[in-house]
Amino acid sequence: MKLNTNSNSYIIIYSAILVVVVAFLLAFVYQALKPMQDANVALDVKKQILYSLNIRDLDGAEAEAKYAEVVKEEKEQDGQKVYECQIDGKDITVASLKGMGLWGGISGYLAIDGEGKVFGAYFNHESETAGLGAEIKDSQAWQEKFIGKQIWDENGNVVLSVVKKVDNPQTQVDCVTGATLTSNGVDAMLKDGLKNVKPKEEEE
C-alpha cells in the first residue's frame, strides 16, 4: 500500500516522530555537555573570587591552581557564601553578594582584610546597559576605588557606600557616571550582604 504523503494523518504522524527525535537528540546533547557546562560555571565563580582578591589575567588551569592555593575554606554564614583566604600570609574573608540592578540581577564578591577594610572587589551583572550600568563589571578602575574603604563603624553598622557625591572618602565610592540606579543597586547590595559578615580576625 502506497503512503499518501499529502494526507493530514501522514503529516501529523511525521511531525510527531520528528519532534520526538529532535527532543531526544537535544536531551542527549544537554546531558553530554552538562558536566562541561557545570565545570565552566564553577571555574567562572573561582575566577570572580580571585578577581576580588586582585588576582587577574589567569587562564583556566592557572586559576584552578591559584584558587586551591589561596582559598582555605568555603562556608556559609546565615545562608551567605563566605570564603576564607590567605594572601601573603594575611587572612582575607571574601563575601558573596547578590542584589538587583536597573534591568536585572547583580552580584559580586568583596574581599575584606582583618581590619574590616576592603582588600578588593569584583561586581557582575545579568543585563545592565553597556557603557553605563555594565561598568560595574567592565571597569576594573571603578572596582579598585573600593580598596582600602572602611566597611563597618564601631557599632558594626555597614558604612561602605556608593554615592553621587563623596563626602567621606574613607567609606564612600562615587557612583558610575550615568548609571545612578545600578549604582544604587550596588549600594543596597553592599548594605544587605555585609551586615552579618565579619572578617576572620574578628570572629570569636
mmCIF file of C-alpha atoms in Angstrom:
data_model
loop_
_atom_site.group_PDB
_atom_site.id
_atom_site.type_symbol
_atom_site.label_atom_id
_atom_site.label_comp_id
_atom_site.label_asym_id
_atom_site.label_seq_id
_atom_site.Cartn_x
_atom_site.Cartn_y
_atom_site.Cartn_z
ATOM 1 C CA MET A 1 0.000 0.000 0.000
ATOM 2 C CA LYS A 2 1.453 3.323 -1.040
ATOM 3 C CA LEU A 3 1.577 6.050 1.602
ATOM 4 C CA ASN A 4 -0.311 9.200 0.844
ATOM 5 C CA THR A 5 2.283 11.772 1.808
ATOM 6 C CA ASN A 6 -0.220 14.548 1.245
ATOM 7 C CA SER A 7 -2.747 13.271 3.765
ATOM 8 C CA ASN A 8 -3.287 15.022 7.104
ATOM 9 C CA SER A 9 -2.636 11.846 9.093
ATOM 10 C CA TYR A 10 0.747 11.318 7.410
ATOM 11 C CA ILE A 11 1.786 14.906 8.105
ATOM 12 C CA ILE A 12 0.697 14.669 11.755
ATOM 13 C CA ILE A 13 2.490 11.344 12.348
ATOM 14 C CA TYR A 14 5.627 12.524 10.537
ATOM 15 C CA SER A 15 5.692 15.777 12.555
ATOM 16 C CA ALA A 16 5.184 13.905 15.832
ATOM 17 C CA ILE A 17 8.046 11.494 15.094
ATOM 18 C CA LEU A 18 10.290 14.373 14.083
ATOM 19 C CA VAL A 19 9.517 16.261 17.308
ATOM 20 C CA VAL A 20 10.281 13.161 19.418
ATOM 21 C CA VAL A 21 13.571 12.529 17.607
ATOM 22 C CA VAL A 22 14.691 16.159 17.911
ATOM 23 C CA ALA A 23 13.705 16.265 21.600
ATOM 24 C CA PHE A 24 15.680 13.087 22.240
ATOM 25 C CA LEU A 25 18.731 14.471 20.461
ATOM 26 C CA LEU A 26 18.558 17.768 22.378
ATOM 27 C CA ALA A 27 18.223 15.938 25.689
ATOM 28 C CA PHE A 28 21.176 13.717 24.791
ATOM 29 C CA VAL A 29 23.347 16.705 23.832
ATOM 30 C CA TYR A 30 22.336 18.572 27.008
ATOM 31 C CA GLN A 31 23.268 15.636 29.224
ATOM 32 C CA ALA A 32 26.517 15.109 27.352
ATOM 33 C CA LEU A 33 27.547 18.764 27.687
ATOM 34 C CA LYS A 34 26.228 19.373 31.232
ATOM 35 C CA PRO A 35 29.417 18.272 33.065
ATOM 36 C CA MET A 36 31.445 20.643 30.885
ATOM 37 C CA GLN A 37 28.956 23.471 31.436
ATOM 38 C CA ASP A 38 28.957 22.895 35.198
ATOM 39 C CA ALA A 39 32.768 22.903 35.214
ATOM 40 C CA ASN A 40 32.823 26.190 33.278
ATOM 41 C CA VAL A 41 30.357 27.782 35.705
ATOM 42 C CA ALA A 42 32.420 26.618 38.698
ATOM 43 C CA LEU A 43 35.614 27.957 37.098
ATOM 44 C CA ASP A 44 33.949 31.316 36.429
ATOM 45 C CA VAL A 45 32.957 31.594 40.096
ATOM 46 C CA LYS A 46 36.534 30.826 41.157
ATOM 47 C CA LYS A 47 37.872 33.473 38.776
ATOM 48 C CA GLN A 48 35.458 36.067 40.163
ATOM 49 C CA ILE A 49 36.607 35.301 43.709
ATOM 50 C CA LEU A 50 40.223 35.652 42.577
ATOM 51 C CA TYR A 51 39.359 38.970 40.885
ATOM 52 C CA SER A 52 38.085 40.238 44.239
ATOM 53 C CA LEU A 53 41.477 39.273 45.679
ATOM 54 C CA ASN A 54 43.169 41.376 42.962
ATOM 55 C CA ILE A 55 44.364 38.264 41.127
ATOM 56 C CA ARG A 56 43.500 38.563 37.432
ATOM 57 C CA ASP A 57 44.591 37.532 33.947
ATOM 58 C CA LEU A 58 44.884 33.802 34.687
ATOM 59 C CA ASP A 59 43.856 31.061 32.274
ATOM 60 C CA GLY A 60 41.709 28.135 33.398
ATOM 61 C CA ALA A 61 44.464 25.892 34.756
ATOM 62 C CA GLU A 62 46.266 28.790 36.438
ATOM 63 C CA ALA A 63 43.035 29.971 38.065
ATOM 64 C CA GLU A 64 42.249 26.482 39.390
ATOM 65 C CA ALA A 65 45.749 26.188 40.892
ATOM 66 C CA LYS A 66 45.709 29.683 42.407
ATOM 67 C CA TYR A 67 42.227 29.183 43.874
ATOM 68 C CA ALA A 68 43.352 25.959 45.543
ATOM 69 C CA GLU A 69 46.370 27.807 46.919
ATOM 70 C CA VAL A 70 44.675 30.880 48.407
ATOM 71 C CA VAL A 71 41.152 29.719 49.344
ATOM 72 C CA LYS A 72 41.428 27.763 52.577
ATOM 73 C CA GLU A 73 37.756 27.290 53.479
ATOM 74 C CA GLU A 74 34.309 27.688 51.924
ATOM 75 C CA LYS A 75 31.409 28.101 54.347
ATOM 76 C CA GLU A 76 28.011 29.720 54.860
ATOM 77 C CA GLN A 77 27.093 32.496 57.267
ATOM 78 C CA ASP A 78 23.325 32.952 57.581
ATOM 79 C CA GLY A 79 22.833 31.364 54.165
ATOM 80 C CA GLN A 80 25.531 33.505 52.543
ATOM 81 C CA LYS A 81 28.645 32.034 50.916
ATOM 82 C CA VAL A 82 31.882 33.154 52.555
ATOM 83 C CA TYR A 83 35.423 32.172 51.588
ATOM 84 C CA GLU A 84 38.359 32.271 53.996
ATOM 85 C CA CYS A 85 41.571 33.004 52.106
ATOM 86 C CA GLN A 86 45.232 33.718 52.692
ATOM 87 C CA ILE A 87 47.227 36.208 50.628
ATOM 88 C CA ASP A 88 50.902 36.709 51.504
ATOM 89 C CA GLY A 89 50.273 35.341 54.983
ATOM 90 C CA LYS A 90 47.282 37.630 55.623
ATOM 91 C CA ASP A 91 43.799 36.310 56.387
ATOM 92 C CA ILE A 92 41.253 37.679 53.921
ATOM 93 C CA THR A 93 37.499 36.997 54.010
ATOM 94 C CA VAL A 94 35.584 37.073 50.714
ATOM 95 C CA ALA A 95 31.827 37.602 50.968
ATOM 96 C CA SER A 96 29.458 36.766 48.121
ATOM 97 C CA LEU A 97 26.855 39.418 47.316
ATOM 98 C CA LYS A 98 23.566 39.438 45.391
ATOM 99 C CA GLY A 99 21.207 42.274 44.532
ATOM 100 C CA MET A 100 19.179 43.983 41.816
ATOM 101 C CA GLY A 101 20.338 46.498 39.243
ATOM 102 C CA LEU A 102 18.303 48.522 36.762
ATOM 103 C CA TRP A 103 17.448 45.676 34.358
ATOM 104 C CA GLY A 104 18.179 42.521 36.319
ATOM 105 C CA GLY A 105 20.253 40.789 38.942
ATOM 106 C CA ILE A 106 23.686 41.983 40.014
ATOM 107 C CA SER A 107 26.223 40.113 42.098
ATOM 108 C CA GLY A 108 29.745 40.391 43.382
ATOM 109 C CA TYR A 109 32.490 39.370 45.737
ATOM 110 C CA LEU A 110 34.052 41.672 48.316
ATOM 111 C CA ALA A 111 37.379 40.788 49.919
ATOM 112 C CA ILE A 112 37.813 42.038 53.486
ATOM 113 C CA ASP A 113 41.037 42.313 55.483
ATOM 114 C CA GLY A 114 41.419 41.787 59.234
ATOM 115 C CA GLU A 115 40.874 45.496 59.942
ATOM 116 C CA GLY A 116 37.451 45.490 58.328
ATOM 117 C CA LYS A 117 38.601 47.296 55.201
ATOM 118 C CA VAL A 118 38.094 46.375 51.566
ATOM 119 C CA PHE A 119 41.004 44.354 50.224
ATOM 120 C CA GLY A 120 39.458 44.070 46.749
ATOM 121 C CA ALA A 121 36.141 43.948 44.909
ATOM 122 C CA TYR A 122 34.544 42.431 41.841
ATOM 123 C CA PHE A 123 30.997 43.007 40.587
ATOM 124 C CA ASN A 124 28.942 41.300 37.887
ATOM 125 C CA HIS A 125 25.540 41.783 36.265
ATOM 126 C CA GLU A 126 22.961 39.964 34.176
ATOM 127 C CA SER A 127 21.738 42.664 31.803
ATOM 128 C CA GLU A 128 22.901 46.186 32.597
ATOM 129 C CA THR A 129 23.423 48.757 29.830
ATOM 130 C CA ALA A 130 26.792 48.578 28.064
ATOM 131 C CA GLY A 131 28.936 51.614 28.829
ATOM 132 C CA LEU A 132 26.715 52.618 31.751
ATOM 133 C CA GLY A 133 25.486 50.147 34.377
ATOM 134 C CA ALA A 134 27.650 47.416 32.866
ATOM 135 C CA GLU A 135 30.684 49.382 34.072
ATOM 136 C CA ILE A 136 30.270 47.766 37.496
ATOM 137 C CA LYS A 137 31.680 44.663 35.784
ATOM 138 C CA ASP A 138 33.706 46.091 32.916
ATOM 139 C CA SER A 139 35.592 48.842 34.747
ATOM 140 C CA GLN A 140 38.440 47.462 36.845
ATOM 141 C CA ALA A 141 39.323 51.050 37.730
ATOM 142 C CA TRP A 142 35.894 51.555 39.343
ATOM 143 C CA GLN A 143 36.164 48.297 41.277
ATOM 144 C CA GLU A 144 39.588 49.358 42.552
ATOM 145 C CA LYS A 145 38.055 52.507 44.082
ATOM 146 C CA PHE A 146 36.696 50.271 46.855
ATOM 147 C CA ILE A 147 40.142 49.149 48.002
ATOM 148 C CA GLY A 148 41.010 50.478 51.464
ATOM 149 C CA LYS A 149 37.492 51.695 52.293
ATOM 150 C CA GLN A 150 36.186 51.050 55.819
ATOM 151 C CA ILE A 151 33.179 48.716 55.815
ATOM 152 C CA TRP A 152 31.687 48.980 59.322
ATOM 153 C CA ASP A 153 31.553 51.646 62.021
ATOM 154 C CA GLU A 154 32.377 50.992 65.671
ATOM 155 C CA ASN A 155 28.834 49.700 66.241
ATOM 156 C CA GLY A 156 29.000 47.148 63.429
ATOM 157 C CA ASN A 157 26.802 49.117 61.020
ATOM 158 C CA VAL A 158 27.707 48.946 57.341
ATOM 159 C CA VAL A 159 29.040 52.364 56.318
ATOM 160 C CA LEU A 160 30.597 51.374 52.996
ATOM 161 C CA SER A 161 28.503 53.231 50.405
ATOM 162 C CA VAL A 162 28.176 54.083 46.732
ATOM 163 C CA VAL A 163 27.064 57.722 46.439
ATOM 164 C CA LYS A 164 26.629 60.527 43.899
ATOM 165 C CA LYS A 165 28.890 62.873 45.842
ATOM 166 C CA VAL A 166 31.678 61.618 48.090
ATOM 167 C CA ASP A 167 31.704 63.405 51.453
ATOM 168 C CA ASN A 168 33.664 60.763 53.356
ATOM 169 C CA PRO A 169 36.421 59.202 51.222
ATOM 170 C CA GLN A 170 37.158 56.674 53.947
ATOM 171 C CA THR A 171 33.831 54.889 53.447
ATOM 172 C CA GLN A 172 32.296 56.185 50.200
ATOM 173 C CA VAL A 173 32.804 55.415 46.488
ATOM 174 C CA ASP A 174 31.392 57.671 43.777
ATOM 175 C CA CYS A 175 28.736 56.063 41.600
ATOM 176 C CA VAL A 176 29.179 55.004 37.983
ATOM 177 C CA THR A 177 28.616 58.020 35.737
ATOM 178 C CA GLY A 178 25.210 57.849 34.062
ATOM 179 C CA ALA A 179 24.173 54.722 35.970
ATOM 180 C CA THR A 180 22.595 56.003 39.158
ATOM 181 C CA LEU A 181 20.037 53.211 39.541
ATOM 182 C CA THR A 182 22.607 50.464 39.005
ATOM 183 C CA SER A 183 24.932 52.204 41.471
ATOM 184 C CA ASN A 184 22.073 52.395 43.974
ATOM 185 C CA GLY A 185 21.619 48.646 43.473
ATOM 186 C CA VAL A 186 25.286 48.057 44.301
ATOM 187 C CA ASP A 187 24.942 50.234 47.410
ATOM 188 C CA ALA A 188 21.873 48.295 48.595
ATOM 189 C CA MET A 189 23.616 45.001 47.835
ATOM 190 C CA LEU A 190 26.588 46.023 49.981
ATOM 191 C CA LYS A 191 24.383 47.141 52.870
ATOM 192 C CA ASP A 192 22.339 43.936 52.823
ATOM 193 C CA GLY A 193 25.149 41.496 52.054
ATOM 194 C CA LEU A 194 27.706 42.745 54.573
ATOM 195 C CA LYS A 195 25.553 43.305 57.655
ATOM 196 C CA ASN A 196 26.174 39.793 59.006
ATOM 197 C CA VAL A 197 29.730 39.262 57.749
ATOM 198 C CA LYS A 198 32.805 39.676 59.911
ATOM 199 C CA PRO A 199 36.471 39.405 58.910
ATOM 200 C CA LYS A 200 38.178 36.291 60.224
ATOM 201 C CA GLU A 201 40.319 38.009 62.857
ATOM 202 C CA GLU A 202 37.206 39.493 64.467
ATOM 203 C CA GLU A 203 35.348 36.203 64.722
ATOM 204 C CA GLU A 204 35.116 34.565 68.140
#
